[in-house]
Short mmCIF file of C-alpha atoms in Angstrom, two decimals:
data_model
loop_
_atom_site.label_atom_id
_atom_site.label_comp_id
_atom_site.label_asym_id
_atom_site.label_seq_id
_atom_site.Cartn_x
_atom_site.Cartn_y
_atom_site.Cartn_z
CA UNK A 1 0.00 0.00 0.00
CA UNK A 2 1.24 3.39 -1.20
CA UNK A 3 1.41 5.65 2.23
CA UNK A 4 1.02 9.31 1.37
CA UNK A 5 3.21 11.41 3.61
CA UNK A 6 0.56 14.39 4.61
CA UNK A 7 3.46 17.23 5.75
CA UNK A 8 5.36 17.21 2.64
CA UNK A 9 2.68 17.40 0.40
CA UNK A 10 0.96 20.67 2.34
CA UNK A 11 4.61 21.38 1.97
CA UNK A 12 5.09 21.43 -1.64
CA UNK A 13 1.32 23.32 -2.27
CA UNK A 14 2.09 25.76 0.34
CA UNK A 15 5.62 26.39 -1.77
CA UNK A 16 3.49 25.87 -5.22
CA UNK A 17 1.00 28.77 -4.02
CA UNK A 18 3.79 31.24 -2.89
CA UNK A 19 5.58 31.05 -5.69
CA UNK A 20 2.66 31.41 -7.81
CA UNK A 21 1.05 34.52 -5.37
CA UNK A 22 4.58 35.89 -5.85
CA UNK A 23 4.53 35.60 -9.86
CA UNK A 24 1.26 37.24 -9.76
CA UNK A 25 2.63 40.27 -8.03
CA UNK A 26 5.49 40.34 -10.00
CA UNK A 27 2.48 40.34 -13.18
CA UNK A 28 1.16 43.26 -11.56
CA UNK A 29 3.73 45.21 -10.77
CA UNK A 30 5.08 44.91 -14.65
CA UNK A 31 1.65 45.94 -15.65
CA UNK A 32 1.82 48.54 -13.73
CA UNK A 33 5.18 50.05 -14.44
CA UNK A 34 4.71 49.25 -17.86
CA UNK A 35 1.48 51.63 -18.07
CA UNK A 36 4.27 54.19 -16.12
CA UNK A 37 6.12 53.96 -19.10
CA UNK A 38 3.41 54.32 -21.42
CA UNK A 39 4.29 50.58 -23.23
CA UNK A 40 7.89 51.04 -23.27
CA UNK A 41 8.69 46.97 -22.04
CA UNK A 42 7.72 44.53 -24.59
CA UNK A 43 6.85 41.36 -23.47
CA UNK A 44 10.05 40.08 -24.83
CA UNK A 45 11.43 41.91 -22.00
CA UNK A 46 8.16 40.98 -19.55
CA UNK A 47 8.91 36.77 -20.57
CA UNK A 48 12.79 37.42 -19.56
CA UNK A 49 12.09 39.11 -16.11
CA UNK A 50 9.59 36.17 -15.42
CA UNK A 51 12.14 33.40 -16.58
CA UNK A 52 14.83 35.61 -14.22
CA UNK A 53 12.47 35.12 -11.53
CA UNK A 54 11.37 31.64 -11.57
CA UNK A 55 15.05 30.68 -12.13
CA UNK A 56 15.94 32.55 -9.14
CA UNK A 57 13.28 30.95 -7.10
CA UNK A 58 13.96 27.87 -8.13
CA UNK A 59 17.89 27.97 -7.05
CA UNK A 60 16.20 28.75 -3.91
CA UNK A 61 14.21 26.05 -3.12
CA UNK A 62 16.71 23.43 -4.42
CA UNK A 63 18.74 24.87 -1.75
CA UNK A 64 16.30 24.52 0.67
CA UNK A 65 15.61 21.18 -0.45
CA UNK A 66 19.58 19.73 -0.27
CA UNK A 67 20.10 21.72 3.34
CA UNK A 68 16.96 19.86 5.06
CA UNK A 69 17.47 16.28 3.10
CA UNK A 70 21.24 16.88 4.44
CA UNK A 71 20.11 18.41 7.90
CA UNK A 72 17.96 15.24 8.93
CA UNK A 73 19.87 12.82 7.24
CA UNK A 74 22.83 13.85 9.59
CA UNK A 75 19.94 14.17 12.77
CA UNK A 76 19.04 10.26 12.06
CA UNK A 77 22.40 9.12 11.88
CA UNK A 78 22.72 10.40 15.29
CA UNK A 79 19.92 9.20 16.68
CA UNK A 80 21.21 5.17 15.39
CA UNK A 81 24.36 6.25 17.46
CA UNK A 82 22.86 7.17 20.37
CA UNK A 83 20.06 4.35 20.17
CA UNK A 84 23.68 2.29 20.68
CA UNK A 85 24.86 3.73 23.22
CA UNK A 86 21.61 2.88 24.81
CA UNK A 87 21.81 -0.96 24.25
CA UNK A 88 25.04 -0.63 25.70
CA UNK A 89 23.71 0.70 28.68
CA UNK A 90 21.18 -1.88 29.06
CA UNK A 91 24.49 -3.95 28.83
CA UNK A 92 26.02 -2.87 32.08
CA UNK A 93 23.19 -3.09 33.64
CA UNK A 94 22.58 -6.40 33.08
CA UNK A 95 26.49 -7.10 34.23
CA UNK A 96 25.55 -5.34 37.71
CA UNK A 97 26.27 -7.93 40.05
CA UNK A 98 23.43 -7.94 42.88
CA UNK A 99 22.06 -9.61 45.85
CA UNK A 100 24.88 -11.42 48.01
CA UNK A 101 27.09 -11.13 44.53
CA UNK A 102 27.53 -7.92 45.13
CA UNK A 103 31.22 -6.33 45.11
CA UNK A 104 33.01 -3.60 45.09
CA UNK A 105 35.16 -3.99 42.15
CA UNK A 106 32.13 -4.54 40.21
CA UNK A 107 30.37 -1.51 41.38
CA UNK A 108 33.00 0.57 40.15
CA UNK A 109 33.10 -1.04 36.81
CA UNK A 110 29.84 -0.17 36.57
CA UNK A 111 29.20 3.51 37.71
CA UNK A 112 32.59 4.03 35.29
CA UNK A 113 31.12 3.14 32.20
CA UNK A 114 27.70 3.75 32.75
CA UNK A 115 29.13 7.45 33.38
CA UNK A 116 30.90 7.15 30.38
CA UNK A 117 27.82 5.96 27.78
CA UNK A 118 25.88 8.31 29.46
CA UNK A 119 28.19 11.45 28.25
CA UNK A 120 28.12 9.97 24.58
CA UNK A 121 24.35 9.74 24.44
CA UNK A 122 24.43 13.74 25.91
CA UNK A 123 26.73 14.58 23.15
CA UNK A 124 24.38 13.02 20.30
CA UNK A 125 21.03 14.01 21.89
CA UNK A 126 22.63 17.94 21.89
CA UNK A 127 23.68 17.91 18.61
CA UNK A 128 19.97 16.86 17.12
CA UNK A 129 18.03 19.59 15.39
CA UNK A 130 14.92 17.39 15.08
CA UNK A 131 12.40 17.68 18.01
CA UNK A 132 10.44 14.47 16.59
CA UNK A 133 14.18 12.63 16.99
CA UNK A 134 14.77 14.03 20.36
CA UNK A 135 11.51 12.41 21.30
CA UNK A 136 12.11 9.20 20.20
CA UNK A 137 15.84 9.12 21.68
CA UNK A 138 14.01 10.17 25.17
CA UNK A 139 11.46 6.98 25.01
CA UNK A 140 14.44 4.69 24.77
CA UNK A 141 16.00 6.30 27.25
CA UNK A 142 12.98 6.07 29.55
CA UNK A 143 12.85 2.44 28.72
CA UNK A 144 16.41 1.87 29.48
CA UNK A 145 16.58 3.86 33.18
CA UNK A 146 12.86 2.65 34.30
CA UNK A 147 12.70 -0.86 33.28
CA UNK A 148 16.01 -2.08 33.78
CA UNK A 149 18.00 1.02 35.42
CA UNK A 150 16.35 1.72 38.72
CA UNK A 151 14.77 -1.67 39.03
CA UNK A 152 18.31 -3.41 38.88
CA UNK A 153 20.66 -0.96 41.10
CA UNK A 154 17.69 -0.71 43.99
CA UNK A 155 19.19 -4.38 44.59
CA UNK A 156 22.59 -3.38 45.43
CA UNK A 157 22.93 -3.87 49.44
CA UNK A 158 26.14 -2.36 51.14
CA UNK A 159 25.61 -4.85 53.35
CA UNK A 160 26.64 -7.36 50.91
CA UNK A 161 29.28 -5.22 49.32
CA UNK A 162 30.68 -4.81 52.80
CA UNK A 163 30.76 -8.86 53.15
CA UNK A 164 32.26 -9.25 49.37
CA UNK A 165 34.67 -6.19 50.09
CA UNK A 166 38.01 -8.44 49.92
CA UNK A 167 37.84 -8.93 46.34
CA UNK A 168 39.22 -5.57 45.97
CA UNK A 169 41.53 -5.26 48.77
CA UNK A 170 42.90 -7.56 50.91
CA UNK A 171 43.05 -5.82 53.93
CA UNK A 172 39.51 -4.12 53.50
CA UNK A 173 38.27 -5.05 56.82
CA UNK A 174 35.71 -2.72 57.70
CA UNK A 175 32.63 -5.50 58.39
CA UNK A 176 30.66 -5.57 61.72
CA UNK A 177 27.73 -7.35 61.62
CA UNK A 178 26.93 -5.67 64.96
CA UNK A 179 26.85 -2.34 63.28
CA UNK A 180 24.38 -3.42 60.50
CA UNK A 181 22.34 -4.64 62.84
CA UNK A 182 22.38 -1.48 65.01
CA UNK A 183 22.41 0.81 61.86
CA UNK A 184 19.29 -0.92 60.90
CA UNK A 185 17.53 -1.24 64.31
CA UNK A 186 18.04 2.74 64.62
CA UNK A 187 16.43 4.00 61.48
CA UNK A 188 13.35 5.00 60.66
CA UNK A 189 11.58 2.04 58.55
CA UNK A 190 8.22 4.31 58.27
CA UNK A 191 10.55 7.01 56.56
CA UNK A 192 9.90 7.74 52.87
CA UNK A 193 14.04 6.66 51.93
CA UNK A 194 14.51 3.71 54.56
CA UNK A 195 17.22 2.36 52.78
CA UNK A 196 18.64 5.77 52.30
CA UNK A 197 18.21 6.59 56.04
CA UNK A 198 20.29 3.18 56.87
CA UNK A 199 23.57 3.33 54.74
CA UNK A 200 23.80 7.13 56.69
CA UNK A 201 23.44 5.65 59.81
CA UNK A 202 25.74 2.72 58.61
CA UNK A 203 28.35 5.35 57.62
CA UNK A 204 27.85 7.78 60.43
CA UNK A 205 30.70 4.76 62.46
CA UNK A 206 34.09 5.34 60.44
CA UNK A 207 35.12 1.87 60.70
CA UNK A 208 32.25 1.11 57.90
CA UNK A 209 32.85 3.92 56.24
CA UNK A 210 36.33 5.56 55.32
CA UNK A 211 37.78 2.80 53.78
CA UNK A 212 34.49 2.06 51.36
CA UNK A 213 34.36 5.41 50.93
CA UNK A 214 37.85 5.96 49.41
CA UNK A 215 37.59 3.11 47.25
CA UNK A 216 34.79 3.94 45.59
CA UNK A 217 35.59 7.58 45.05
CA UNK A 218 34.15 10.28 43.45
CA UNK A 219 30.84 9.49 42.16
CA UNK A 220 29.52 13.07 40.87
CA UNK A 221 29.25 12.51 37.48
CA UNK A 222 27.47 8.91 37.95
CA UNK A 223 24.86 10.82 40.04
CA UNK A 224 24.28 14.02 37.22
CA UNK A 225 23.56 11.39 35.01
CA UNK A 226 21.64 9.04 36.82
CA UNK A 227 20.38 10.34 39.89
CA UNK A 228 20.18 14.06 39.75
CA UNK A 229 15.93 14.32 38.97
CA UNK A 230 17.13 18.48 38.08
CA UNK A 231 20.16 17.26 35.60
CA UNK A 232 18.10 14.93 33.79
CA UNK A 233 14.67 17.09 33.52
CA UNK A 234 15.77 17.01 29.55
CA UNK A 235 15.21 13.17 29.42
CA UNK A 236 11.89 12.93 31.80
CA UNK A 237 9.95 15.13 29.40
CA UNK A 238 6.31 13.32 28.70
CA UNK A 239 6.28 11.42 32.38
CA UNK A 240 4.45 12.65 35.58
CA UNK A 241 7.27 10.67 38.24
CA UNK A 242 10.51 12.81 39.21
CA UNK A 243 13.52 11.00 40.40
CA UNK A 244 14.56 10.58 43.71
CA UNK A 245 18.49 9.26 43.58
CA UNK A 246 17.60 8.34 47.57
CA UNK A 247 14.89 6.11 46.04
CA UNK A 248 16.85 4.99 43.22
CA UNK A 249 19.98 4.06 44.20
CA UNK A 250 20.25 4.69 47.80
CA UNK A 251 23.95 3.22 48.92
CA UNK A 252 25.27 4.98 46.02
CA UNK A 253 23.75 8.16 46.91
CA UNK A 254 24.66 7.79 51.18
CA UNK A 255 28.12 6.99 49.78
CA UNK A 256 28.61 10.54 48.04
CA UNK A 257 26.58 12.62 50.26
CA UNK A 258 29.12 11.32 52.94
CA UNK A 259 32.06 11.93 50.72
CA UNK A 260 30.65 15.40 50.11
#
């Protein structure tokens, strides 16, 4: 079946009736002048300013034509490149160890390149003229951070990090079981960011704390892109629920608030 693309044919008319408006002025205008001049142009002359003319204004819209064919051919080409960088994502985060597999050296693997795919898809989504592209780019990005994103790194537990923490160094020794137990006892369960509320507490005693800390190191950048609800306002265009990097990815976030 032969699909008629609407746009580009109100397009074309709306070009077809401008020019043609604009030939009828032009008419006019000759008329006009020539009764000025009392005859003088001949319509030698008249057919030669007319041919002028529609040369003229057709140099212009082949221009037109090449810079918007070359405009959004370069604007999907992008938006391939960036849908890559999202599969890649969805990549890591299915090589996010979790649960009582949870490590430290893993961690860091992850926040590193996730960091780093997430600056490439900012540089292709700025460079994209089209809105319609933007939009798309933003529903696979949606997809990637809501379906598989949040609801994998929500299962990261320091507690197990702390318990796999020798995997990394050998004399990271910083695991009570006491002060889990304490940490968790003393917060607030009812609280909106439980979790949240229990790696503080947890990393309030520096004996849990300053060691993990300085391993895992500055995670600023991981948090623009991932947990920072202002930073990514760009990319939650469309959808009602804000991000709440407490929520989200709460060890991660106690971790650099403490660091901070």
């Amino acid at each position: 079946m032969i699909q008629i693309d609407k746009i580009k044919i109100l397009k074309y008319l709306s070009i077809v009736a401008i020019t043609f408006t604009g030939f009828i002025y032009v008419l006019a205008g000759i008329h006009a002048f020539n009764e000025i001049l009392g005859g003088l142009v001949t319509f030698k002359d008249f057919m030669s300013i007319v041919a002028q003319v529609a040369t003229a204004g057709t140099l212009i819209f082949v221009v037109y034509q090449y810079k918007a064919t070359s405009l959004k051919n370069y604007d999907a080409q992008l938006v391939e490149e960036a849908k890559s960088v999202v599969i890649k994502m969805n990549k890591q985060i299915a090589s996010l160890a979790v649960s009582e597999h949870a490590n430290i050296e893993n961690l860091l693997s992850f926040t590193s390149k996730m960091t780093n795919l997430a600056q490439d898809f900012d540089n292709y989504y700025s460079e994209i003229n089209s809105g319609t592209f933007k939009k798309v780019l933003r529903i696979h990005w949606q997809d990637m951070y809501f379906n598989n994103f949040r609801e994998k790194v929500r299962k990261v537990k320091i507690e197990n990090i702390l318990s796999n923490q020798n995997e990394i160094k050998s004399n990271f020794s910083g695991y009570d079981a006491y002060l889990l137990t304490e940490a968790y006892q003393e917060s607030d369960q009812h609280s909106l960011t439980p979790d949240y509320d229990y790696c503080m507490r947890l990393l309030s005693n520096p004996r849990m704390s300053n060691e993990l800390i300085t391993t895992i190191g500055d995670l600023t950048q991981f948090i623009n892109h991932y947990l920072d609800d202002s930073a990514l306002n760009e990319y939650m265009q469309g959808l009602l629920s804000r991000i709440d990097g407490r929520v989200v990815f709460p060890m991660v976030m106690a971790l650099h608030n403490k660091n901070n």
